[in-house]
Coordinates of N, CA and C in Angstrom, one line a residue:
M75 N 1.2 -223.1 -142.0 CA -0.9 -223.0 -142.9 C -0.3 -224.7 -144.1
T76 N -1.6 -225.1 -143.8 CA -1.2 -226.9 -144.5 C -2.2 -226.3 -145.5
D77 N -2.1 -226.9 -146.3 CA -3.0 -226.4 -147.8 C -3.1 -228.0 -148.3
L78 N -4.3 -228.8 -148.1 CA -4.0 -229.9 -147.9 C -5.6 -230.5 -149.3
T79 N -4.8 -229.8 -150.2 CA -5.8 -229.6 -151.2 C -5.3 -230.4 -152.3
N80 N -5.3 -231.1 -153.4 CA -5.3 -232.5 -153.8 C -5.1 -231.9 -155.8
T81 N -4.7 -231.4 -155.7 CA -5.1 -230.3 -157.0 C -3.2 -230.9 -157.9
D82 N -2.2 -231.8 -157.0 CA -1.2 -231.7 -158.0 C -0.5 -233.9 -158.4
T83 N -1.8 -234.6 -158.3 CA -1.4 -235.6 -158.3 C -1.6 -236.4 -159.8
Q84 N -1.7 -237.2 -160.3 CA -2.0 -237.0 -161.7 C -3.5 -238.2 -161.1
S85 N -3.7 -238.4 -159.9 CA -4.9 -239.3 -159.7 C -5.8 -237.8 -159.4
S86 N -6.0 -236.8 -160.0 CA -6.8 -235.6 -159.1 C -7.6 -235.4 -160.0
T87 N -9.1 -235.5 -159.8 CA -10.5 -235.3 -161.0 C -10.4 -233.8 -160.4
T88 N -11.4 -233.4 -161.7 CA -11.2 -231.9 -161.3 C -12.3 -231.7 -160.3
A89 N -13.1 -232.6 -159.8 CA -13.7 -232.4 -158.2 C -12.4 -231.6 -157.1
Q90 N -11.9 -232.8 -157.7 CA -10.7 -232.5 -156.0 C -10.4 -230.9 -156.3
S91 N -9.7 -230.8 -157.5 CA -8.8 -229.6 -157.8 C -9.9 -228.4 -157.3
N92 N -11.2 -228.3 -157.6 CA -11.4 -227.3 -156.2 C -11.8 -227.3 -155.5
F93 N -11.2 -228.4 -154.5 CA -12.3 -228.6 -153.5 C -10.6 -228.2 -152.8
I94 N -11.2 -227.3 -151.8 CA -9.9 -226.3 -151.4 C -9.9 -227.1 -149.6
I95 N -8.8 -227.2 -148.8 CA -8.2 -227.4 -147.4 C -7.4 -226.6 -147.1
R96 N -7.3 -225.6 -146.4 CA -6.7 -224.6 -145.3 C -7.2 -224.2 -143.9
T97 N -5.7 -225.3 -143.2 CA -6.0 -226.1 -141.6 C -4.6 -224.7 -141.1
F98 N -5.0 -224.2 -139.7 CA -3.7 -223.4 -139.5 C -4.6 -223.4 -137.8
P99 N -3.8 -222.9 -137.3 CA -3.4 -222.8 -135.3 C -3.6 -221.7 -135.8
V100 N -4.5 -221.2 -134.1 CA -5.0 -219.8 -133.8 C -5.4 -220.0 -132.8
G101 N -6.0 -218.9 -132.6 CA -5.8 -218.4 -130.7 C -4.7 -218.9 -129.5
P102 N -4.7 -218.7 -128.4 CA -4.2 -218.4 -127.4 C -3.9 -220.2 -127.6
L103 N -4.6 -221.7 -127.3 CA -4.5 -222.6 -127.2 C -3.6 -223.1 -128.6
Q104 N -3.8 -222.3 -129.7 CA -2.8 -223.0 -131.3 C -4.5 -224.1 -131.6
C105 N -5.6 -224.1 -132.1 CA -6.7 -224.5 -131.8 C -6.3 -224.6 -133.6
N106 N -6.3 -226.0 -134.6 CA -6.5 -226.1 -135.8 C -7.3 -225.8 -136.2
C107 N -8.3 -224.5 -137.5 CA -9.2 -224.1 -137.5 C -8.3 -224.4 -139.1
S108 N -9.7 -225.0 -139.9 CA -10.4 -225.2 -141.4 C -10.8 -224.6 -142.0
V109 N -10.1 -223.9 -143.1 CA -11.3 -223.4 -144.2 C -11.2 -224.8 -145.8
I110 N -12.3 -224.6 -145.5 CA -13.0 -226.0 -146.2 C -13.6 -225.0 -147.6
G111 N -13.3 -225.1 -148.7 CA -14.2 -224.5 -150.1 C -14.5 -225.3 -151.2
D112 N -14.6 -224.5 -152.2 CA -15.1 -225.1 -153.3 C -14.8 -223.9 -154.2
R113 N -13.7 -224.1 -155.4 CA -13.3 -222.8 -156.1 C -14.2 -222.3 -156.9
L114 N -15.5 -223.6 -157.7 CA -15.7 -223.3 -158.6 C -17.1 -222.2 -158.3
S115 N -18.0 -223.2 -156.7 CA -19.4 -222.3 -156.2 C -18.6 -221.1 -155.5
G116 N -17.5 -221.1 -154.9 CA -16.5 -220.4 -154.4 C -17.9 -220.3 -152.5
R117 N -18.4 -221.6 -152.2 CA -18.7 -221.6 -151.2 C -18.2 -222.1 -149.9
A118 N -17.9 -222.4 -149.3 CA -17.2 -222.5 -147.7 C -17.7 -222.7 -146.6
L119 N -17.2 -223.8 -145.5 CA -16.9 -223.3 -144.2 C -15.8 -223.3 -143.6
V120 N -16.2 -223.0 -141.7 CA -15.0 -222.4 -141.6 C -15.4 -223.2 -140.4
V121 N -14.5 -224.6 -139.8 CA -14.6 -224.9 -138.9 C -13.7 -224.8 -137.9
D122 N -14.5 -224.5 -136.4 CA -13.6 -224.3 -135.1 C -13.2 -223.2 -135.3
P123 N -13.0 -222.2 -135.6 CA -13.1 -220.4 -135.3 C -12.3 -220.5 -133.6
G124 N -10.9 -220.7 -133.5 CA -11.1 -221.0 -132.1 C -10.1 -219.4 -131.4
G125 N -9.8 -218.4 -132.3 CA -9.3 -216.8 -132.4 C -8.5 -216.6 -133.2
D126 N -8.0 -215.9 -133.0 CA -7.2 -214.9 -134.6 C -8.2 -214.9 -135.5
A127 N -9.8 -213.8 -135.4 CA -10.9 -214.1 -136.9 C -10.1 -213.0 -137.8
D128 N -9.0 -212.3 -137.6 CA -8.0 -211.6 -139.1 C -7.9 -212.6 -140.0
K129 N -7.2 -213.6 -138.9 CA -6.4 -214.5 -140.2 C -7.3 -214.6 -140.6
I130 N -8.7 -215.4 -140.2 CA -9.0 -216.5 -141.1 C -10.1 -215.6 -141.7
L131 N -10.7 -214.4 -141.6 CA -11.2 -213.5 -142.6 C -10.3 -214.0 -143.7
A132 N -9.0 -213.3 -143.1 CA -8.0 -212.5 -144.7 C -7.7 -214.0 -145.4
L133 N -8.0 -214.6 -145.2 CA -7.7 -216.5 -146.4 C -9.1 -216.3 -146.3
L134 N -10.2 -215.8 -146.0 CA -11.6 -216.5 -147.2 C -11.1 -215.2 -148.3
K135 N -11.0 -213.9 -148.5 CA -10.4 -213.2 -149.0 C -9.3 -213.3 -150.0
E136 N -8.7 -214.5 -149.2 CA -7.5 -214.5 -150.4 C -7.7 -215.2 -151.6
L137 N -8.9 -216.1 -151.1 CA -9.4 -217.3 -151.7 C -11.0 -217.2 -152.6
N138 N -11.3 -216.2 -152.2 CA -12.8 -215.4 -152.6 C -13.4 -216.4 -152.3
L139 N -14.0 -216.8 -150.6 CA -14.8 -217.7 -150.4 C -15.7 -216.9 -150.5
K140 N -16.8 -217.4 -150.2 CA -17.9 -217.0 -149.3 C -18.5 -217.9 -147.9
V141 N -18.6 -217.6 -147.2 CA -19.1 -218.2 -145.8 C -20.5 -218.9 -146.0
V142 N -21.1 -220.1 -146.2 CA -21.9 -220.5 -145.8 C -22.4 -221.3 -144.5
A143 N -21.7 -221.5 -143.2 CA -21.5 -222.5 -142.3 C -20.1 -222.0 -141.0
I144 N -20.2 -222.0 -139.9 CA -19.1 -221.7 -139.1 C -19.7 -223.4 -138.1
I145 N -19.1 -224.2 -138.3 CA -18.9 -225.5 -138.0 C -18.4 -225.7 -136.4
H146 N -18.8 -226.2 -135.7 CA -17.9 -227.0 -134.6 C -17.4 -228.5 -134.4
T147 N -16.2 -228.3 -133.7 CA -16.2 -230.1 -132.9 C -16.5 -229.6 -132.1
H148 N -16.7 -228.8 -131.2 CA -17.2 -228.8 -129.9 C -16.9 -227.9 -129.1
A149 N -17.1 -227.3 -128.8 CA -17.5 -226.2 -127.4 C -16.4 -225.9 -126.4
H150 N -15.2 -226.0 -126.2 CA -13.9 -225.4 -125.0 C -13.5 -224.7 -126.1
L151 N -13.5 -223.5 -125.3 CA -13.1 -222.7 -125.9 C -11.9 -222.5 -126.7
D152 N -11.2 -223.1 -126.9 CA -9.7 -222.4 -127.9 C -10.5 -223.1 -129.2
H153 N -11.7 -223.5 -129.7 CA -12.3 -223.6 -130.4 C -13.8 -222.9 -130.9
I154 N -14.2 -222.4 -130.0 CA -14.9 -221.1 -130.5 C -15.3 -220.0 -130.2
L155 N -13.7 -219.0 -129.6 CA -13.3 -218.0 -129.0 C -13.8 -216.6 -130.3
A156 N -13.8 -217.2 -131.5 CA -13.8 -216.2 -132.9 C -15.3 -216.8 -133.6
A157 N -16.1 -217.1 -132.7 CA -17.4 -217.4 -134.0 C -18.3 -216.4 -133.9
G158 N -18.5 -216.1 -133.3 CA -19.2 -214.3 -133.1 C -18.2 -213.6 -134.4
E159 N -17.4 -213.6 -133.5 CA -16.2 -212.4 -134.4 C -16.7 -213.2 -136.2
I160 N -15.7 -213.7 -137.1 CA -16.9 -214.5 -138.0 C -18.6 -214.5 -138.2
K161 N -19.2 -214.5 -137.4 CA -20.4 -214.5 -137.8 C -21.0 -213.4 -138.4
N162 N -20.5 -212.2 -137.2 CA -20.7 -211.1 -137.5 C -20.0 -210.2 -139.5
A163 N -18.4 -210.6 -139.2 CA -18.2 -210.4 -140.7 C -19.2 -211.0 -141.7
T164 N -19.2 -211.8 -141.8 CA -19.3 -212.5 -142.8 C -21.4 -213.2 -143.0
G165 N -21.6 -212.9 -142.0 CA -23.3 -213.2 -141.6 C -23.7 -214.5 -142.0
A166 N -22.8 -215.4 -141.5 CA -23.2 -217.2 -142.0 C -23.4 -217.5 -140.4
P167 N -24.7 -218.8 -140.0 CA -25.1 -218.7 -139.2 C -24.5 -220.0 -138.5
I168 N -24.0 -220.0 -137.1 CA -23.4 -221.2 -136.3 C -23.5 -222.3 -135.7
Y169 N -23.3 -223.4 -136.7 CA -23.6 -225.0 -135.8 C -22.9 -225.5 -134.4
L170 N -23.6 -226.4 -133.6 CA -23.4 -226.2 -132.6 C -24.1 -228.3 -132.4
H171 N -22.9 -228.9 -131.8 CA -23.6 -230.0 -131.0 C -24.6 -229.9 -129.9
K172 N -26.2 -230.0 -129.8 CA -26.8 -229.7 -128.8 C -26.2 -229.6 -126.7
G173 N -25.3 -231.2 -127.3 CA -25.2 -231.7 -125.6 C -23.9 -230.9 -125.3
D174 N -23.6 -229.7 -126.4 CA -21.9 -228.9 -126.0 C -22.6 -227.7 -125.9
Q175 N -23.8 -227.5 -125.8 CA -23.8 -225.7 -125.3 C -24.3 -225.4 -124.0
F176 N -24.0 -226.7 -123.3 CA -24.0 -226.0 -121.9 C -21.9 -225.2 -121.7
L177 N -21.8 -225.6 -122.4 CA -19.7 -225.4 -122.1 C -19.6 -223.7 -123.3
W178 N -20.5 -224.4 -123.9 CA -20.5 -222.8 -124.4 C -21.3 -221.5 -123.5
D179 N -22.3 -222.3 -123.0 CA -22.7 -221.1 -122.0 C -21.9 -220.8 -120.9
M180 N -21.0 -221.6 -120.7 CA -19.6 -221.7 -120.1 C -18.4 -220.9 -121.1
V181 N -19.3 -219.6 -121.2 CA -17.3 -219.5 -122.6 C -16.3 -218.8 -121.6
E182 N -17.4 -218.1 -121.0 CA -17.0 -216.5 -120.3 C -15.8 -217.4 -118.7
E183 N -17.1 -218.4 -119.1 CA -16.4 -218.9 -117.1 C -14.8 -219.7 -118.3
Q184 N -14.8 -220.3 -119.1 CA -13.8 -221.2 -119.8 C -12.6 -220.1 -120.0
C185 N -13.0 -218.5 -120.5 CA -12.0 -218.0 -121.1 C -11.0 -218.1 -118.9
A186 N -12.0 -217.0 -118.3 CA -11.3 -216.4 -117.0 C -10.6 -218.0 -116.5
L187 N -10.8 -219.4 -116.9 CA -10.5 -220.6 -115.9 C -8.4 -220.4 -116.1
F188 N -9.1 -220.1 -118.2 CA -6.9 -220.5 -118.9 C -6.5 -219.2 -118.9
G189 N -7.2 -218.0 -118.0 CA -6.5 -216.4 -117.9 C -6.4 -216.1 -119.7
V190 N -7.4 -215.9 -120.5 CA -7.6 -214.9 -121.5 C -8.6 -214.3 -121.6
P191 N -8.4 -213.0 -122.4 CA -9.1 -212.4 -122.4 C -11.4 -213.2 -122.9
T192 N -12.1 -212.2 -121.9 CA -13.4 -213.1 -122.4 C -13.9 -212.5 -123.1
V193 N -14.6 -213.3 -123.5 CA -15.9 -213.5 -124.4 C -16.8 -213.2 -124.3
S194 N -18.3 -212.7 -125.2 CA -19.4 -213.3 -125.3 C -19.4 -213.3 -127.0
L195 N -20.3 -214.3 -126.9 CA -20.7 -215.3 -128.4 C -22.5 -215.8 -128.2
P196 N -22.8 -214.8 -130.1 CA -23.8 -215.5 -130.1 C -24.5 -216.7 -129.6
E197 N -25.9 -217.0 -129.4 CA -26.5 -218.6 -129.4 C -25.9 -219.0 -130.7
P198 N -25.9 -220.2 -130.8 CA -25.4 -220.8 -131.9 C -27.4 -220.8 -132.3
D199 N -27.1 -221.0 -134.1 CA -28.1 -220.6 -134.9 C -29.3 -222.3 -135.3
H200 N -28.1 -223.0 -135.3 CA -28.9 -224.3 -135.2 C -27.6 -225.3 -135.0
Y201 N -28.4 -226.8 -134.3 CA -27.8 -227.6 -133.7 C -27.4 -228.8 -134.6
I202 N -26.2 -229.2 -134.5 CA -25.9 -230.0 -134.9 C -26.2 -231.2 -135.5
T203 N -26.8 -232.2 -136.1 CA -27.5 -233.6 -135.8 C -26.4 -235.1 -136.3
D204 N -27.1 -236.1 -136.0 CA -25.3 -236.9 -136.2 C -26.0 -237.9 -137.5
D205 N -25.3 -237.5 -138.5 CA -25.0 -237.6 -139.8 C -26.3 -237.1 -140.9
Q206 N -26.3 -235.7 -140.8 CA -26.7 -234.1 -140.9 C -25.6 -234.2 -142.4
S207 N -25.7 -233.4 -143.5 CA -25.0 -233.4 -144.3 C -25.3 -231.5 -144.6
F208 N -24.3 -230.9 -144.8 CA -24.3 -229.7 -144.8 C -24.2 -229.5 -146.8
D209 N -24.5 -228.3 -147.6 CA -24.3 -228.4 -148.3 C -23.6 -228.1 -148.8
C210 N -22.5 -228.2 -148.9 CA -20.7 -227.4 -149.5 C -19.7 -228.6 -149.6
C211 N -19.2 -229.1 -149.8 CA -17.9 -229.5 -150.2 C -18.7 -231.1 -149.8
G212 N -19.7 -231.6 -149.7 CA -20.5 -233.1 -149.4 C -19.9 -233.2 -147.9
A213 N -20.0 -231.5 -146.5 CA -19.8 -232.6 -145.2 C -20.7 -233.4 -144.3
V214 N -20.3 -233.4 -144.0 CA -20.8 -235.0 -143.4 C -20.9 -235.2 -142.2
A215 N -21.9 -234.4 -141.0 CA -21.3 -234.9 -139.2 C -21.2 -236.4 -138.8
I216 N -20.7 -236.5 -137.6 CA -20.5 -238.0 -136.7 C -20.6 -237.4 -135.6
H217 N -21.5 -237.9 -135.3 CA -22.5 -237.7 -133.5 C -21.2 -237.9 -132.9
T218 N -19.7 -238.5 -132.2 CA -18.4 -238.8 -132.0 C -17.7 -238.2 -130.3
P219 N -19.3 -238.5 -129.7 CA -18.9 -238.4 -127.6 C -18.0 -238.6 -127.1
G220 N -17.1 -238.4 -126.1 CA -16.3 -239.1 -124.9 C -15.2 -237.6 -124.7
H221 N -15.6 -237.1 -126.0 CA -14.3 -235.5 -125.3 C -14.8 -234.8 -124.8
T222 N -16.4 -234.0 -125.3 CA -17.8 -233.7 -124.1 C -18.6 -234.6 -125.0
P223 N -19.9 -234.5 -124.4 CA -21.1 -234.3 -124.9 C -21.1 -234.2 -126.8
G224 N -21.2 -233.0 -127.0 CA -21.5 -232.6 -127.8 C -20.4 -233.3 -129.2
S225 N -19.9 -233.4 -129.2 CA -18.2 -233.4 -130.3 C -18.2 -234.9 -131.5
V226 N -18.4 -233.2 -132.4 CA -18.4 -233.9 -133.5 C -17.5 -234.2 -134.6
S227 N -16.9 -235.0 -135.4 CA -16.7 -235.4 -136.7 C -17.1 -234.1 -138.0
F228 N -16.3 -234.4 -138.5 CA -16.8 -234.5 -140.5 C -15.9 -234.7 -141.4
W229 N -16.7 -235.5 -141.7 CA -16.6 -236.4 -142.9 C -16.8 -235.7 -144.6
F230 N -15.5 -236.0 -144.7 CA -15.8 -235.3 -146.7 C -15.9 -236.8 -147.1
D231 N -16.3 -237.0 -147.4 CA -16.5 -239.2 -148.3 C -15.7 -239.0 -150.2
E232 N -15.9 -237.7 -150.5 CA -15.6 -238.0 -151.9 C -13.7 -237.6 -152.0
Y233 N -13.0 -237.1 -150.9 CA -12.1 -236.1 -150.7 C -11.6 -236.9 -149.4
K234 N -12.3 -238.2 -149.2 CA -11.7 -239.3 -148.3 C -10.5 -238.4 -146.7
T235 N -11.5 -237.2 -146.6 CA -10.8 -236.3 -145.0 C -11.8 -236.6 -144.2
L236 N -10.5 -236.3 -142.9 CA -11.4 -235.5 -142.0 C -11.7 -235.4 -141.4
I237 N -12.2 -234.6 -140.0 CA -11.9 -233.1 -139.7 C -12.4 -234.0 -138.6
A238 N -11.8 -234.1 -137.2 CA -11.9 -235.0 -136.1 C -11.7 -234.4 -135.0
G239 N -11.6 -233.1 -134.8 CA -11.1 -232.0 -134.0 C -10.7 -232.9 -132.7
D240 N -11.2 -232.5 -131.3 CA -10.4 -233.4 -130.7 C -10.2 -235.2 -129.7
T241 N -11.0 -235.7 -130.6 CA -11.3 -236.4 -130.6 C -10.5 -237.7 -130.8
L242 N -10.1 -237.4 -132.1 CA -8.7 -238.8 -132.5 C -7.3 -237.2 -132.6
F243 N -6.1 -238.4 -132.0 CA -4.9 -236.9 -132.9 C -3.8 -238.4 -133.0
Q244 N -3.1 -238.0 -133.5 CA -2.1 -239.4 -133.7 C -0.8 -239.4 -132.9
G245 N -1.5 -241.0 -132.8 CA -0.8 -241.6 -131.4 C -1.7 -241.4 -130.4
S246 N -3.1 -240.7 -130.1 CA -3.3 -240.5 -128.9 C -5.3 -239.5 -129.0
I247 N -6.1 -239.4 -128.3 CA -6.9 -239.7 -127.8 C -7.0 -238.1 -127.5
G248 N -8.7 -237.0 -127.3 CA -8.4 -236.3 -126.6 C -9.0 -237.1 -125.2
R249 N -8.6 -235.4 -123.8 CA -9.2 -235.8 -122.8 C -10.5 -235.9 -122.5
T250 N -10.0 -237.5 -120.8 CA -11.8 -237.3 -121.2 C -11.5 -237.3 -119.4
D251 N -10.7 -235.9 -118.9 CA -11.2 -236.1 -117.4 C -11.7 -234.2 -117.6
L252 N -12.1 -234.3 -118.3 CA -13.0 -232.7 -118.1 C -14.2 -232.9 -117.5
P253 N -15.5 -231.3 -117.5 CA -16.4 -231.7 -117.8 C -17.8 -232.6 -118.9
G254 N -17.4 -233.5 -118.6 CA -18.9 -233.7 -119.2 C -18.0 -235.0 -120.9
G255 N -16.5 -235.3 -120.7 CA -15.8 -236.2 -121.0 C -15.7 -237.7 -120.7
N256 N -15.5 -239.1 -121.1 CA -16.1 -239.7 -120.8 C -15.6 -241.1 -121.8
F257 N -14.3 -241.5 -121.4 CA -13.3 -242.8 -121.8 C -14.0 -243.6 -122.5
D258 N -14.7 -243.9 -122.3 CA -15.5 -245.6 -122.6 C -16.1 -244.9 -123.9
E259 N -16.2 -243.7 -123.8 CA -17.6 -243.4 -125.1 C -16.6 -243.3 -126.5
I260 N -15.4 -242.0 -126.2 CA -14.3 -242.1 -127.1 C -14.2 -243.2 -127.7
K261 N -13.7 -244.3 -126.5 CA -13.3 -245.2 -127.0 C -14.0 -245.9 -128.2
Q262 N -15.6 -246.2 -127.9 CA -16.1 -246.5 -128.8 C -16.2 -245.8 -130.1
S263 N -16.0 -244.6 -129.5 CA -16.6 -243.2 -131.0 C -15.7 -243.5 -132.4
I264 N -15.0 -243.4 -131.6 CA -13.3 -244.3 -132.3 C -13.2 -245.4 -133.3
S265 N -13.6 -246.2 -132.6 CA -13.4 -247.8 -133.3 C -15.2 -247.9 -134.1
Q266 N -16.2 -247.1 -133.9 CA -17.7 -247.7 -134.1 C -17.3 -246.7 -135.5
R267 N -16.7 -245.8 -135.4 CA -17.6 -244.4 -135.9 C -16.5 -244.7 -137.2
L268 N -15.7 -243.8 -136.4 CA -14.1 -243.6 -137.2 C -13.8 -243.8 -138.2
Y269 N -13.0 -245.3 -137.3 CA -12.0 -246.5 -137.7 C -13.0 -247.5 -138.9
T270 N -14.2 -247.1 -139.1 CA -15.1 -248.0 -140.4 C -14.3 -247.0 -141.5
L271 N -13.7 -246.2 -140.9 CA -13.9 -244.7 -142.5 C -12.8 -245.6 -143.6
H272 N -11.9 -245.4 -145.0 CA -11.6 -245.4 -145.1 C -10.0 -245.4 -144.8
D273 N -8.8 -246.4 -144.7 CA -7.6 -246.6 -144.1 C -7.0 -245.0 -144.7
D274 N -7.4 -244.8 -145.9 CA -6.1 -244.0 -146.3 C -6.9 -242.6 -146.2
A275 N -7.3 -242.4 -145.7 CA -8.5 -241.3 -145.2 C -7.6 -240.6 -144.3
V276 N -7.1 -238.9 -144.7 CA -6.2 -238.3 -143.4 C -7.6 -237.3 -142.5
V277 N -6.7 -237.8 -141.8 CA -7.4 -237.4 -140.5 C -6.7 -235.6 -140.2
I278 N -7.2 -234.3 -140.3 CA -7.1 -233.3 -139.7 C -6.8 -233.2 -137.8
T279 N -7.0 -232.8 -137.2 CA -7.3 -233.7 -135.4 C -6.6 -232.0 -135.4
G280 N -6.5 -231.8 -133.6 CA -7.7 -230.9 -133.0 C -6.8 -229.5 -132.9
H281 N -5.1 -230.7 -132.7 CA -4.0 -229.8 -132.6 C -3.6 -231.0 -133.0
G282 N -2.6 -229.9 -133.5 CA -0.7 -230.2 -133.7 C -1.0 -231.3 -135.3
A283 N -0.6 -232.1 -136.0 CA 0.3 -232.8 -136.8 C -1.2 -233.7 -137.1
S284 N -1.2 -233.8 -138.5 CA -2.4 -235.1 -139.0 C -1.9 -236.1 -139.4
T285 N -2.9 -237.1 -140.2 CA -2.4 -238.1 -140.0 C -3.5 -238.6 -140.5
T286 N -4.1 -240.5 -140.2 CA -4.5 -241.2 -141.1 C -5.3 -242.4 -140.3
I287 N -6.3 -242.7 -140.9 CA -6.5 -243.8 -140.4 C -6.7 -245.1 -140.0
G288 N -5.4 -245.6 -141.0 CA -5.2 -247.2 -141.3 C -3.8 -246.2 -140.8
T289 N -3.2 -245.2 -140.4 CA -2.0 -245.3 -139.2 C -2.8 -245.8 -137.5
E290 N -4.0 -244.7 -137.5 CA -4.3 -245.1 -136.1 C -4.6 -246.0 -135.7
K291 N -5.4 -246.7 -136.9 CA -5.7 -248.3 -136.6 C -4.3 -249.1 -136.2
Q292 N -2.9 -249.0 -137.1 CA -1.9 -249.7 -136.4 C -1.7 -249.4 -134.9
N293 N -1.3 -248.4 -134.2 CA -0.6 -246.8 -134.6 C -1.1 -246.7 -132.9
N294 N -2.0 -246.8 -132.9 CA -2.6 -245.5 -131.8 C -2.4 -246.5 -130.4
S295 N -2.0 -245.6 -129.0 CA -1.6 -246.2 -127.9 C -2.8 -246.4 -126.9
F296 N -3.8 -246.1 -127.6 CA -5.2 -245.7 -126.5 C -6.8 -247.0 -127.6
V297 N -6.9 -246.5 -129.1 CA -7.2 -247.5 -129.4 C -7.2 -247.6 -130.9
R298 N -6.8 -249.1 -130.7 CA -6.3 -250.1 -131.8 C -7.5 -250.5 -133.1
G299 N -7.1 -250.3 -134.1 CA -9.0 -250.9 -134.8 C -8.4 -252.4 -135.2

């Protein structure tokens, strides 16, 4: 489990010391799920609960955080499998971009395709819109289509942190050969939306290691800044 909370540097502000990000792999495909919270208010977001609901809920209890929203970067099964369980346990609403509703509706088919136990999910409570703000830790949604039509990244400006889902990876980008994928769109999303962020911003990817915007602008083999 990765704790990206900036509490140990001399430059930490009071706000930063209250900011919590815990990112850890969950589910059969080891999607990076993130719990993002504020120690002062006790409010939290759960991003991409792709499985292991018990692990997610245990961490929330450990950190004494109340979930106010369950938000998704996209609706491939490995990012959504535990959404219903987290909602049932916490009462928090589910957020998804409308462009990925068709994938959400196909979760049972997705499970069958990948050979994982079938789940049924409740309908999303709200649709995410581009530049939408969330009332927790200053989160703002950035619509970044390409991997899927409704792919969304979440930006935390005060903390220079981006959750990119499967749009941007360390040295790579998300697949575009799955239903709804579009190579030109993902390149545009990265170059015109994500690469305009701070070079030193931390990028939490959908799978694997984190990176920074500056590193990807210089070294990404698919999209250079």
